[in-house]
PDB file of C-alpha atoms in Angstrom:
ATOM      1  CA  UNK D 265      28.946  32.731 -66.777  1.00  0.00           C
ATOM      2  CA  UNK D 266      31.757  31.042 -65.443  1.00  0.00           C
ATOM      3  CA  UNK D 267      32.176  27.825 -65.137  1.00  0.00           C
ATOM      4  CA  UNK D 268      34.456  26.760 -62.653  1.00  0.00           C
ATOM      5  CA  UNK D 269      35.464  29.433 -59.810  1.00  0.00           C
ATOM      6  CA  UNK D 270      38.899  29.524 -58.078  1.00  0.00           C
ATOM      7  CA  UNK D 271      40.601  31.745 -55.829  1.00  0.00           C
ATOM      8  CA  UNK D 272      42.275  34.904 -57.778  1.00  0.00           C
ATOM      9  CA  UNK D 273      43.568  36.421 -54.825  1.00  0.00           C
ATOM     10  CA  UNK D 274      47.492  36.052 -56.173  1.00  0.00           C
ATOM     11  CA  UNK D 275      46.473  37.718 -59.740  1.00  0.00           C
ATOM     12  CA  UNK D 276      47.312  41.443 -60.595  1.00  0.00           C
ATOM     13  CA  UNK D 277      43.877  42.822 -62.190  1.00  0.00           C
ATOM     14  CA  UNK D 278      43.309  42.944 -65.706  1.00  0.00           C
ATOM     15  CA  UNK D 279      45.326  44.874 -67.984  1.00  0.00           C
ATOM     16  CA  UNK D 280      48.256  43.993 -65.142  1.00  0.00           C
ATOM     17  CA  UNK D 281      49.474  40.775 -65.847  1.00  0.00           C
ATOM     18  CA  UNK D 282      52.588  42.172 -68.029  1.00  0.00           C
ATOM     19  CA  UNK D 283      52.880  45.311 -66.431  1.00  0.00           C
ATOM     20  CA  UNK D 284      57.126  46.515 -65.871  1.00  0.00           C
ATOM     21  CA  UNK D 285      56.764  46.897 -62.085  1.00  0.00           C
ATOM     22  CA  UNK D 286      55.189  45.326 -59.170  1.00  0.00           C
ATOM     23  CA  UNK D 287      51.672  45.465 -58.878  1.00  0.00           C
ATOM     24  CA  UNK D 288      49.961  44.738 -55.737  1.00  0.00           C
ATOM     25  CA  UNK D 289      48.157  41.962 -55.037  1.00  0.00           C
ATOM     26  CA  UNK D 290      45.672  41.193 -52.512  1.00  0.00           C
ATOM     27  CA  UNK D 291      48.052  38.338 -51.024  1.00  0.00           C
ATOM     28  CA  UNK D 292      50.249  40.646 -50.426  1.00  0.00           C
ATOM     29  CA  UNK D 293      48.350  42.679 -47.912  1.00  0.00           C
ATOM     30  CA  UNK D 294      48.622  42.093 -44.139  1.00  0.00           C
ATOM     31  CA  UNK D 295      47.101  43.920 -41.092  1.00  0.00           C
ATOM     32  CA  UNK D 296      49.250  46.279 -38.949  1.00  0.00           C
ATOM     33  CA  UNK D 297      47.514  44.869 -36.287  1.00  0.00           C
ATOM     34  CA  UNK D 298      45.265  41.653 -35.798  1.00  0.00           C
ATOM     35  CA  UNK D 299      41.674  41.752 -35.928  1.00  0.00           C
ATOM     36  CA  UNK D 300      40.668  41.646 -32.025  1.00  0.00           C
ATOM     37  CA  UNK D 301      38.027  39.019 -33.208  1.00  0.00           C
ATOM     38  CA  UNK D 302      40.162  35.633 -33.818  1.00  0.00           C
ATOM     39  CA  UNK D 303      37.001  33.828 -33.621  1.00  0.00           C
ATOM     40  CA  UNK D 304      36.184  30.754 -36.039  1.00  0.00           C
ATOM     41  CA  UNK D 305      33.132  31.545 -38.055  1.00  0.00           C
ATOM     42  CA  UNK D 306      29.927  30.010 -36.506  1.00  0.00           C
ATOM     43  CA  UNK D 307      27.930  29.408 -39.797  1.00  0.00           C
ATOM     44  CA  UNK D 308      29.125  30.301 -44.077  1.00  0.00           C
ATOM     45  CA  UNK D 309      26.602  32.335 -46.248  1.00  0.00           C
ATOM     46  CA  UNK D 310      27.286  31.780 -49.493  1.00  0.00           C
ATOM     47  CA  UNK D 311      26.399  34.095 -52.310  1.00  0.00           C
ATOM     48  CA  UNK D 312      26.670  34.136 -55.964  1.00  0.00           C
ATOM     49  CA  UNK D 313      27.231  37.471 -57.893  1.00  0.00           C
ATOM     50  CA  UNK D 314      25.158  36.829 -61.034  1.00  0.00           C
ATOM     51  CA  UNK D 315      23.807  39.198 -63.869  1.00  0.00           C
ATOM     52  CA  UNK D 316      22.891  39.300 -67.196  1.00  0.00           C
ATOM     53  CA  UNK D 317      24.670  41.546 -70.039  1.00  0.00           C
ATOM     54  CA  UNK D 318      22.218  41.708 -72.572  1.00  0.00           C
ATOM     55  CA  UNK D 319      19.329  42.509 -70.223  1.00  0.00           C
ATOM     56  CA  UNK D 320      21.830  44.313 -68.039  1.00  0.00           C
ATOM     57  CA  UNK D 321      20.675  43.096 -64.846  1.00  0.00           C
ATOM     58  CA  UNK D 322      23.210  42.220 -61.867  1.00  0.00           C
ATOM     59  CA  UNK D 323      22.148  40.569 -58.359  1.00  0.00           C
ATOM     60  CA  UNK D 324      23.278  38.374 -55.710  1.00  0.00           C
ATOM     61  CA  UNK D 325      22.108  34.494 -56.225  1.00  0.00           C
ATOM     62  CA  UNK D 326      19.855  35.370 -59.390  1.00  0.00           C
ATOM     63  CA  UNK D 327      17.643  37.806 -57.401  1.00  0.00           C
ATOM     64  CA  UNK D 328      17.670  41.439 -58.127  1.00  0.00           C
ATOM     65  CA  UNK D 329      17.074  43.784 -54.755  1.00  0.00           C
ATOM     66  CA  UNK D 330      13.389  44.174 -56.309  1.00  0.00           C
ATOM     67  CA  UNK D 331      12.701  40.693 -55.938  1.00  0.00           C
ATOM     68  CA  UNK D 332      13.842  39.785 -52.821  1.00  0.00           C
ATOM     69  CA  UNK D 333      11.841  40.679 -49.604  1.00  0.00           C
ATOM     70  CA  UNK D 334      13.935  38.999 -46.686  1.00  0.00           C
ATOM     71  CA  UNK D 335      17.269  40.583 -45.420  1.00  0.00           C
ATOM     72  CA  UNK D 336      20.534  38.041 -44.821  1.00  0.00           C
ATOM     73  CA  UNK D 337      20.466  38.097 -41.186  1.00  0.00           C
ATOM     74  CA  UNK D 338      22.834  38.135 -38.251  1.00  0.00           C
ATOM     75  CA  UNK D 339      23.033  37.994 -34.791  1.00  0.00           C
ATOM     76  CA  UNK D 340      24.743  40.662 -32.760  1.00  0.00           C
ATOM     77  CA  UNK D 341      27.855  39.399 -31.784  1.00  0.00           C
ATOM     78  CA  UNK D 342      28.020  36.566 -34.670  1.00  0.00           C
ATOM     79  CA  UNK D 343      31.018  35.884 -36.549  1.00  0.00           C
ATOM     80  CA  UNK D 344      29.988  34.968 -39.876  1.00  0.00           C
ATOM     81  CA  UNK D 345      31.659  33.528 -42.999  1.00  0.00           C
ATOM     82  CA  UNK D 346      30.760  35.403 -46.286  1.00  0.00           C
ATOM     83  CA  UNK D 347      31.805  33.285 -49.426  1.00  0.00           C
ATOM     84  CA  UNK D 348      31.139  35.195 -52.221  1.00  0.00           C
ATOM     85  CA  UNK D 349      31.077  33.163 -56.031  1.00  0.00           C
ATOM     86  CA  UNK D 350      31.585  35.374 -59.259  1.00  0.00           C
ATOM     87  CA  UNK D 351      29.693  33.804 -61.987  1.00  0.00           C
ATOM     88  CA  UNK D 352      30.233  36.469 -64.197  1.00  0.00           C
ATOM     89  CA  UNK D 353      32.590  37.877 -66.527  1.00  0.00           C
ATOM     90  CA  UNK D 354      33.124  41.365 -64.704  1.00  0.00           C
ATOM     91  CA  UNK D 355      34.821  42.369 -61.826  1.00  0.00           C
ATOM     92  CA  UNK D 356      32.743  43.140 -58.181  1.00  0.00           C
ATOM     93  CA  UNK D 357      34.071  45.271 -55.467  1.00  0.00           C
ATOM     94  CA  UNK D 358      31.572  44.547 -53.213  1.00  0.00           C
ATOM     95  CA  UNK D 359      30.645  46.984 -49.948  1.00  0.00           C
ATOM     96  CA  UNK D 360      29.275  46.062 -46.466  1.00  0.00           C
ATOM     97  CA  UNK D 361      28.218  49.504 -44.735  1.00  0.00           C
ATOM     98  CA  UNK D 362      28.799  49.590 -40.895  1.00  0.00           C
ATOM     99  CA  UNK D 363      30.899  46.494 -40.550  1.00  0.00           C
ATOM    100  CA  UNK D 364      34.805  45.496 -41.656  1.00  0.00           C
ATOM    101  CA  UNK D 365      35.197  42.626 -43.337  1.00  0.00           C
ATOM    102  CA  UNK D 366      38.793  40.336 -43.194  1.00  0.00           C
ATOM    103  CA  UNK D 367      39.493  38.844 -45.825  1.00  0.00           C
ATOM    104  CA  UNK D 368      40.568  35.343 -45.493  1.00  0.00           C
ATOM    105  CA  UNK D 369      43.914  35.866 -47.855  1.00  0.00           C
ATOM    106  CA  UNK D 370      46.128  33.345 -46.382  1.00  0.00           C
ATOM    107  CA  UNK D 371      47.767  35.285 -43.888  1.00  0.00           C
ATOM    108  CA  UNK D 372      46.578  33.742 -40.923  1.00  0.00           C
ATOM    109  CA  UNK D 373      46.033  36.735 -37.963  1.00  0.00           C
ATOM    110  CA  UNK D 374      47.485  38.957 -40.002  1.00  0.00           C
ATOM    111  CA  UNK D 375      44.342  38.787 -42.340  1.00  0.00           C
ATOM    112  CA  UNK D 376      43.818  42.427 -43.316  1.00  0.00           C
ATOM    113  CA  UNK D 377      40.233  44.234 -42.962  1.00  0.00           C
ATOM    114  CA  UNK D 378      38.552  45.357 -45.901  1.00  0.00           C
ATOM    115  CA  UNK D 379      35.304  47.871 -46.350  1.00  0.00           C
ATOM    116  CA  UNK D 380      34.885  46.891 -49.812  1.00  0.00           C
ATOM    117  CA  UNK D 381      36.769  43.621 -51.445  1.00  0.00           C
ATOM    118  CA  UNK D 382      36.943  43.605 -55.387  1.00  0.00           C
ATOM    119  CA  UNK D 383      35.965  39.382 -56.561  1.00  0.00           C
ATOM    120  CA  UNK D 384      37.689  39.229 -59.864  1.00  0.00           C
ATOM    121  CA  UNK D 385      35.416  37.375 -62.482  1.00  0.00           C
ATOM    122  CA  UNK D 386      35.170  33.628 -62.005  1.00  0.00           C
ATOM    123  CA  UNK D 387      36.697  33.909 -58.639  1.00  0.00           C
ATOM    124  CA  UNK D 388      35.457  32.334 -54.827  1.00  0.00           C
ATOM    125  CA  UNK D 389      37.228  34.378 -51.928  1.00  0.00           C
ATOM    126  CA  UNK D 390      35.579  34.720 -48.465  1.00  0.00           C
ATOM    127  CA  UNK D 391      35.563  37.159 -45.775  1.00  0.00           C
ATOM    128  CA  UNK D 392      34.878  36.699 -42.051  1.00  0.00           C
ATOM    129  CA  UNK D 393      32.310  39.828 -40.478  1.00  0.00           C
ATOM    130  CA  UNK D 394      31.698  40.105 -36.727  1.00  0.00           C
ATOM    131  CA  UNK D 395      28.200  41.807 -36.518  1.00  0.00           C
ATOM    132  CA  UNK D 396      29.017  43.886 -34.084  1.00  0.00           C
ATOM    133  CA  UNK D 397      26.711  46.963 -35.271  1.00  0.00           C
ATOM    134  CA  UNK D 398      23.184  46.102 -34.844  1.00  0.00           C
ATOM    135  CA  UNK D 399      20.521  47.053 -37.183  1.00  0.00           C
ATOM    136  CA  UNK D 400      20.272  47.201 -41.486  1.00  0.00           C
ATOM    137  CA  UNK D 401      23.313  47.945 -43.624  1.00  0.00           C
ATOM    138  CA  UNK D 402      23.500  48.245 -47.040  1.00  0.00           C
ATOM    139  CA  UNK D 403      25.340  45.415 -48.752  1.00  0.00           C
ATOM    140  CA  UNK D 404      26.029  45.933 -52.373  1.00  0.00           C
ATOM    141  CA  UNK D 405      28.376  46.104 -55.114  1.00  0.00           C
ATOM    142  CA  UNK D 406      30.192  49.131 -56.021  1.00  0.00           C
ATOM    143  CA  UNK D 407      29.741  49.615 -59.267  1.00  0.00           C
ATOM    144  CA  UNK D 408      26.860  52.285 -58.936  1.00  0.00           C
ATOM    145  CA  UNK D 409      25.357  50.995 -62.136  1.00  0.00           C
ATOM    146  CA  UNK D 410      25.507  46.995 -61.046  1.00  0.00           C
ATOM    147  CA  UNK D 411      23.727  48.238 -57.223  1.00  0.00           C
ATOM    148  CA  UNK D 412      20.904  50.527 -59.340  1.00  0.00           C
ATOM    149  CA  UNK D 413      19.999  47.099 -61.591  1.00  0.00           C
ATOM    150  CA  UNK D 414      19.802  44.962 -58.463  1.00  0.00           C
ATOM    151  CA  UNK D 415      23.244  44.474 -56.692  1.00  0.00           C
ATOM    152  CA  UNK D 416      21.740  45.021 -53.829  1.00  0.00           C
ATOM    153  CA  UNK D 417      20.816  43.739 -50.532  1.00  0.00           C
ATOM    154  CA  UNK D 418      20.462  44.305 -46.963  1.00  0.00           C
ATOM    155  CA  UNK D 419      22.334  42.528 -43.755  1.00  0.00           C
ATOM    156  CA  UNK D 420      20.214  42.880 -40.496  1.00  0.00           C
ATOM    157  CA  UNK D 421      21.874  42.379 -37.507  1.00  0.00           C
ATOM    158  CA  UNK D 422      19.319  41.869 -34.448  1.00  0.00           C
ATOM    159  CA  UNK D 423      19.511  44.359 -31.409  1.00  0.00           C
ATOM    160  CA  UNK D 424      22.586  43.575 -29.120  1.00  0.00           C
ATOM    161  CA  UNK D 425      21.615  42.838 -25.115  1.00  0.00           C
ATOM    162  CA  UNK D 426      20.296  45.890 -23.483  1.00  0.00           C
ATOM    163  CA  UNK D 427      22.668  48.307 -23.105  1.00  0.00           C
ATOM    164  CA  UNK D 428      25.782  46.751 -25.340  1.00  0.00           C
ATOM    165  CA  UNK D 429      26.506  48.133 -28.632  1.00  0.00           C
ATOM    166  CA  UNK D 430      23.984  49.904 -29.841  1.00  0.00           C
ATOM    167  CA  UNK D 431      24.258  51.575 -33.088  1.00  0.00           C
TER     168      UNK D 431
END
């Protein structure tokens, strides 16, 4: 488990660090064009990535998919803060079906969207989501294996007004 999380966003992955030639980093990535959302996020869900090697179990804040009953919900129209905490010692690229994600990497407007956004071990990154696609989406990491042991969850976002993007 780690102990003390910190923003990895400047790091090559691992196996990288020494490599001959440049290796892309997620700082270095910047949107073609701005995100038409500019929006400040009205509220932060925060959510640990947890598991357990020996047992093999993975889930988000201790709870595997099994055990938890309520969704993480939205409002159409929200924009949300996702702050996602890797307490363990393996890598996450975590997916949100139906909705981009922009990841908060320093670059101001030129933030670039992300469907899935790997969270190196021991790292804290966030995202910003406007639920803009009403109804449930599968939220999950993906690493097939991590989702099937309980990396799982699902985002409900309530119906829009009548008449305004339904999905």
């Amino acid at each position: 488990v780690a102990m003390v999380s910190q923003s990895r966003l400047h790091e090559p992955g691992i196996g990288l660090e020494d490599a001959p030639h440049r290796v892309l980093v997620y700082t270095d990535l910047k949107a073609l064009n701005p995100w038409p959302d500019q929006r400040r996020p009205r509220r932060e869900i925060e959510l640990h990535l947890t598991g357990n090697m020996e047992r093999y179990m993975w889930s988000f804040d201790g709870e595997q998919f099994s055990e938890r009953t309520e969704p993480i919900r939205l409002v159409y129209g929200e924009r949300v803060r996702l702050t996602f905490v890797n307490d363990t010692m393996m890598n996450h690229p975590i997916h949100l079906h139906g909705m981009w994600m922009v990841l908060d990497n320093g670059n101001g407007h030129e933030n670039p969207l992300k469907h899935t956004i790997n969270v190196k071990p021991a790292e804290r990154l966030s995202v910003d989501v406007t639920a803009d696609a009403s109804g449930n989406w599968a939220f999950h990491c993906h690493l097939l294996f991590h989702m099937d042991m309980g990396m799982f969850r699902v985002v409900s976002v309530s119906k829009p007004p009548h008449g305004k993007g339904e999905s």
